Tab-separated table of C-alpha atoms in Angstrom:
chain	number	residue	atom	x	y	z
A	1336	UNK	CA	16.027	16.290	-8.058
A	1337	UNK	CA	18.167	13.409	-6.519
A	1338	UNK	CA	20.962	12.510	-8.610
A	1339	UNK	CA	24.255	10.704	-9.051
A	1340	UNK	CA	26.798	10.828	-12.004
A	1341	UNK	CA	29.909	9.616	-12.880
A	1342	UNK	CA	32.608	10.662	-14.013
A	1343	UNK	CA	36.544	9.492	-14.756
A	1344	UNK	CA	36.248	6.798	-16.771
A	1345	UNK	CA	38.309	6.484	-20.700
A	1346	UNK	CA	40.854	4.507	-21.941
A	1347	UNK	CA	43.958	3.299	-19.500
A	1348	UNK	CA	46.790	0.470	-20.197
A	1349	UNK	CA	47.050	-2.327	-18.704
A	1350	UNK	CA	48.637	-2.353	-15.384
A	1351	UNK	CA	47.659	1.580	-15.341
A	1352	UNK	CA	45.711	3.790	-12.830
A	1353	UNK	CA	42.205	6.129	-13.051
A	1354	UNK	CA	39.954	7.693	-10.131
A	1355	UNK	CA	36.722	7.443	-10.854
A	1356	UNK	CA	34.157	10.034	-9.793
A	1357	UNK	CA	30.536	10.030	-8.202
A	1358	UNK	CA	29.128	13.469	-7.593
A	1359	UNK	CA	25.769	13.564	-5.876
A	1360	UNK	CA	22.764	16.175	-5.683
A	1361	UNK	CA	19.489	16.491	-4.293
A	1362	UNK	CA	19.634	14.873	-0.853
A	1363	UNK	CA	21.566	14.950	2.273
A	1364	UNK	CA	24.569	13.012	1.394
A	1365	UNK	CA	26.649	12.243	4.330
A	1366	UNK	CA	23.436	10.306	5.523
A	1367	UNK	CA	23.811	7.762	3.057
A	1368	UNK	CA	26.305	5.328	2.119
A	1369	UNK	CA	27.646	5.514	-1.496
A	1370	UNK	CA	28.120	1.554	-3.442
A	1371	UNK	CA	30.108	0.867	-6.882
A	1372	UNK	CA	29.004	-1.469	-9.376
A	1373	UNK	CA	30.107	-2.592	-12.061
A	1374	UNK	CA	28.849	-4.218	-15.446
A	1375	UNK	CA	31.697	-5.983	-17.702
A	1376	UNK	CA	30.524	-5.831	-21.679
A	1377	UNK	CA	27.778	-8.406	-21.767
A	1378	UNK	CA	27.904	-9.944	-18.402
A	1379	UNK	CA	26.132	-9.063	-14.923
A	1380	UNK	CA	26.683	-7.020	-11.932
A	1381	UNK	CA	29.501	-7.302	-9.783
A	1382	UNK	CA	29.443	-5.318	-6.624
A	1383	UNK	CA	32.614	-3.484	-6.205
A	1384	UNK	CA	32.734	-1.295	-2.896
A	1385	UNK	CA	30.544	0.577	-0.243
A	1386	UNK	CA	31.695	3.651	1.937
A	1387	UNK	CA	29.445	4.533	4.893
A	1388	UNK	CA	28.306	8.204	5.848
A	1389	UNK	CA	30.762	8.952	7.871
A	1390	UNK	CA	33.853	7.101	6.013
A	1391	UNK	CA	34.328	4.976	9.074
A	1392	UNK	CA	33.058	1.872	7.309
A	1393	UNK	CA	34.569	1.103	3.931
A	1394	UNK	CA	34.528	-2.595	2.368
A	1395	UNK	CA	35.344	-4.056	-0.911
A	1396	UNK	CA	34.687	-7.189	-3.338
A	1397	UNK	CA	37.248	-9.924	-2.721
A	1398	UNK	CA	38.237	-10.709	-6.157
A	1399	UNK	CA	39.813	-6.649	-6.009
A	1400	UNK	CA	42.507	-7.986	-3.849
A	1401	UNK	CA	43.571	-4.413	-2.641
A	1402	UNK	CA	44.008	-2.552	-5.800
A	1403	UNK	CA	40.968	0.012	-5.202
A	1404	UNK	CA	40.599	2.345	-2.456
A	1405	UNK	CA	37.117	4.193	-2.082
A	1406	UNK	CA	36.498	7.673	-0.235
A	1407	UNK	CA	34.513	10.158	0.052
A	1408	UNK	CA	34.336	14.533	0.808
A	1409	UNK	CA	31.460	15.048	2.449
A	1410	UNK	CA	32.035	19.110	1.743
A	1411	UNK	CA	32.171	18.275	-2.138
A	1412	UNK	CA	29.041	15.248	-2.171
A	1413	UNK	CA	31.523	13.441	-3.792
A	1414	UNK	CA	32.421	9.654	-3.539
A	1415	UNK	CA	36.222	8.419	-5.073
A	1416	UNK	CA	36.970	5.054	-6.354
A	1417	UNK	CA	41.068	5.113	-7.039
A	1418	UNK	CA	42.005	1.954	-9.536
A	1419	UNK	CA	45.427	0.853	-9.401
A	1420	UNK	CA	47.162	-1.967	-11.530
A	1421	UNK	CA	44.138	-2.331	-14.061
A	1422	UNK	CA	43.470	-5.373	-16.058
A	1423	UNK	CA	41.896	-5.997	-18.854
A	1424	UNK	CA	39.172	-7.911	-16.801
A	1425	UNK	CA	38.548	-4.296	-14.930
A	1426	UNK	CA	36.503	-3.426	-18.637
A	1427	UNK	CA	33.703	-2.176	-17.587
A	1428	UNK	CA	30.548	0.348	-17.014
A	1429	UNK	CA	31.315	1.589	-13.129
A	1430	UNK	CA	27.855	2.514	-11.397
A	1431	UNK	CA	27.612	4.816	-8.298
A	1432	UNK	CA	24.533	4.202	-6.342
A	1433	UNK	CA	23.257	5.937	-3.051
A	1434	UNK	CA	22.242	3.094	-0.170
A	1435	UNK	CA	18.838	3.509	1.733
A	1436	UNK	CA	17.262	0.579	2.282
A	1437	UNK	CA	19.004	-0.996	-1.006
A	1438	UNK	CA	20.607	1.273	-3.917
A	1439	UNK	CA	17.581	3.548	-4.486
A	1440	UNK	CA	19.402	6.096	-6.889
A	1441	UNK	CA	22.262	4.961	-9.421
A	1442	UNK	CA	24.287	7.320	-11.414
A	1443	UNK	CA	24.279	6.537	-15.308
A	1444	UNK	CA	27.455	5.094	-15.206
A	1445	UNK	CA	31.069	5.817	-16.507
A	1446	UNK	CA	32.938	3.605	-19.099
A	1447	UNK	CA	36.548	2.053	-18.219
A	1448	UNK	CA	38.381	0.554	-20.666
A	1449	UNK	CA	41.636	-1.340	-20.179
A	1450	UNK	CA	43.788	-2.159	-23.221
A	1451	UNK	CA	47.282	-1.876	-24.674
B	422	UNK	CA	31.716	-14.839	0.259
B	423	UNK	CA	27.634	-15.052	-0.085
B	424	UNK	CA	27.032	-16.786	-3.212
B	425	UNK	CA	23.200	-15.789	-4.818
B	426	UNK	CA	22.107	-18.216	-7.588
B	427	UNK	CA	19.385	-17.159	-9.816
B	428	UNK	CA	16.833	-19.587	-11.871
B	429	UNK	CA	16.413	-19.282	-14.671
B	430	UNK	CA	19.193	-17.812	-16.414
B	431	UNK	CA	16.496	-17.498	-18.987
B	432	UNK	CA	12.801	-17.015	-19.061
B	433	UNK	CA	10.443	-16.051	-21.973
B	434	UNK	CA	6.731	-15.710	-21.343
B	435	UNK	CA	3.703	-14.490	-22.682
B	436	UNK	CA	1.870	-11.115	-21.652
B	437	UNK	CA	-0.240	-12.208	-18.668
B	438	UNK	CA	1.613	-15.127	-17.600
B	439	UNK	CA	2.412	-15.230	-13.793
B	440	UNK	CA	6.761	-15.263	-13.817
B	441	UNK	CA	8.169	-16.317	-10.542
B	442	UNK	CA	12.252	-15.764	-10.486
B	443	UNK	CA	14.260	-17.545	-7.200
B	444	UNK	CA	17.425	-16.382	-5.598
B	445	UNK	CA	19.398	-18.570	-3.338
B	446	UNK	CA	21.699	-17.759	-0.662
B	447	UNK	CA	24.599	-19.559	-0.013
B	448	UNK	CA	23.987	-18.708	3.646
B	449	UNK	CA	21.275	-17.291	5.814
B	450	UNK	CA	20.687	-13.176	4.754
B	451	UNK	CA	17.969	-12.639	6.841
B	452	UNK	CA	15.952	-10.576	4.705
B	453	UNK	CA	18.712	-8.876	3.795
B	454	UNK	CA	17.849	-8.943	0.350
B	455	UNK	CA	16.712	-6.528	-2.934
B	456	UNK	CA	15.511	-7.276	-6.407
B	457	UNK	CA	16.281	-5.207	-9.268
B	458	UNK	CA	15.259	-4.741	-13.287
B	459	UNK	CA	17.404	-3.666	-15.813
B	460	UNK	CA	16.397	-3.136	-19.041
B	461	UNK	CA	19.016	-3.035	-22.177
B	462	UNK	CA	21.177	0.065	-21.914
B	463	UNK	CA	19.997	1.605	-18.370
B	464	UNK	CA	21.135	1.597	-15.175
B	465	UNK	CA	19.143	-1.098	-12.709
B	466	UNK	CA	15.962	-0.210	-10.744
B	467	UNK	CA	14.985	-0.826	-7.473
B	468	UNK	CA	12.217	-3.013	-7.387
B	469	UNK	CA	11.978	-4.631	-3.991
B	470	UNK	CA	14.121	-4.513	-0.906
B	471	UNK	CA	14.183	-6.402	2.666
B	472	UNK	CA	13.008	-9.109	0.712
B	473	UNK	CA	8.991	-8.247	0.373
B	474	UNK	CA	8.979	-4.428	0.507
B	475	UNK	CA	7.918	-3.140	-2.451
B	476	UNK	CA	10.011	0.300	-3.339
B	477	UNK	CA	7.609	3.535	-4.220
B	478	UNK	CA	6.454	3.882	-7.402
B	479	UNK	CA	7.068	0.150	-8.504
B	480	UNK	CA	3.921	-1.404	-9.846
B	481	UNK	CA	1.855	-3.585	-7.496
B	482	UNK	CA	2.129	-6.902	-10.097
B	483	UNK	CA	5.883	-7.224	-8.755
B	484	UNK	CA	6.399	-8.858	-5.188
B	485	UNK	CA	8.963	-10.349	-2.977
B	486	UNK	CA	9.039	-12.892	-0.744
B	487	UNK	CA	10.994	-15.535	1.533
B	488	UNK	CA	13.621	-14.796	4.255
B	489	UNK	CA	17.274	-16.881	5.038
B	490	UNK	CA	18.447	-18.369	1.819
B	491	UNK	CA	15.631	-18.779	-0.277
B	492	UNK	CA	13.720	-15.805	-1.903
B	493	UNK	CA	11.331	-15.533	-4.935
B	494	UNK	CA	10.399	-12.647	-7.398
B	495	UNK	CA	6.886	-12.918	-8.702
B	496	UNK	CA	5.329	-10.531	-11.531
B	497	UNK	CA	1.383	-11.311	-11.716
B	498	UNK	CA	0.646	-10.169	-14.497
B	499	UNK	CA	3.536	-9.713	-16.994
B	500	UNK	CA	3.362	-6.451	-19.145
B	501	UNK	CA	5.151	-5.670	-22.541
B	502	UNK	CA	7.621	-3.379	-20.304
B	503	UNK	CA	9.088	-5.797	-18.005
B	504	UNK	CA	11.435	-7.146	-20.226
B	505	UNK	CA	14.886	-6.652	-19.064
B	506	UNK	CA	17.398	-8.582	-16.774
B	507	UNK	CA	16.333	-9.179	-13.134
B	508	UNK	CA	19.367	-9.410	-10.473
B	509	UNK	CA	19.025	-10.124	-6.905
B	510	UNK	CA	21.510	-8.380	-4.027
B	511	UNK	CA	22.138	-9.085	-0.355
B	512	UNK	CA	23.481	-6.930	1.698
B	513	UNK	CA	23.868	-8.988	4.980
B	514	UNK	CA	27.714	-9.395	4.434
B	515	UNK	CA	29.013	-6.186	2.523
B	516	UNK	CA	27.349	-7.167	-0.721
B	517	UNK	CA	27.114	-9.113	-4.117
B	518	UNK	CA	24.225	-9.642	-6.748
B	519	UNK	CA	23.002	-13.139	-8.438
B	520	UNK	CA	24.147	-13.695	-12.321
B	521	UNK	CA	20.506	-12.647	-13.775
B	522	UNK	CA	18.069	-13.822	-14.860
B	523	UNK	CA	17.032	-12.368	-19.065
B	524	UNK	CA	13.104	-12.099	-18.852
B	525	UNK	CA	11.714	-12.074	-23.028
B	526	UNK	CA	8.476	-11.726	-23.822
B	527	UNK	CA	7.009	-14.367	-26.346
């Protein structure tokens, strides 16, 4: 069975850090790249961040100005998403999805909550 | 950034009604774009992706169409289960969804 899920998420203060986890199953991972998504309480999705196969390509949502950092360990089938200086506006459900021709598989998502 | 603007925000309709849903692009995406359904609670499904392709195991009443900036979501026939949230994505530059648009069913 192909899978993703999540893992990391709880409670953090405001200008605090969490790493986020996405372990995956079922498929051959380093073929695929690995998005975050997020879903704020009420409101839409907001792409976050993509890391190709390989790690070579990595990009990022502009309004993150440089606070997250994705990876990956092929070995492990495991994609990171490192969160630095949180906000309160960083409340959220964090997705992991696998890319094929569009996010195909999505992870059930993790719950990050930022408040003092 | 690529802006995508969905209309309507909201949309209630009747089982059987045709439901058409548009996404603009704030540039050309090629058909670099996906559709998606969430319903309350869940994580999104794939619906539809390079604009008109419809993913396996989606039923045939959902379609896609239109290529550059302007794309449409069409259910033919709507069913009790289709309610939900519909976002669209592009993924021509990195990536970014539309705001939704809530699908009710009278």
């Amino acid at each position: 069975e192909v899978r993703m899920v999540e893992s990391g998420g709880g409670l953090v203060r405001p200008g605090g850090s969490l790493r986020l986890s996405c372990t995956a199953s079922g498929f051959t991972f380093s073929s695929h790249s690995i998005h975050w998504v997020r879903q704020a309480p009420g409101r839409g999705l907001e792409w976050v961040s993509s890391i190709s196969g390989s790690s070579k390509y990595v990009f990022y949502a502009d309004s993150l100005k440089g606070r997250f950092t994705i990876s990956r360990d092929n070995a492990k089938e495991e994609v990171y998403l490192q969160m630095n200086s949180l906000t309160t506006d960083d409340t959220a459900v964090y997705f992991c999805a696998r890319r094929s021709q569009a996010l195909d598989v999505w992870g059930q998502g993790t719950t990050v909550t930022v408040s003092s | 950034d690529i802006q995508l603007t969905q209309s309507p925000s909201t949309l209630s309709a009747s089982v059987g009604d045709r439901v058409t849903i548009t996404c603009r692009a704030s540039q050309s995406i090629d058909d670099w774009l996906a559709w998606y359904q969430q319903q309350p609670g869940k994580a999104p499904k794939l619906l539809i992706y390079k604009a008109s392709i419809l993913e396996s195991g989606v039923p045939s009443r959902f379609s896609g169409s239109g290529s550059g900036t302007d794309f449409t979501l069409t259910i033919s026939s709507l069913q009790p289960d289709d309610l939900g949230t519909y976002y669209c994505q592009q993924f021509n530059t990195y990536s970014s969804f539309g705001q939704g648009t809530k699908l009710e069913i009278k």
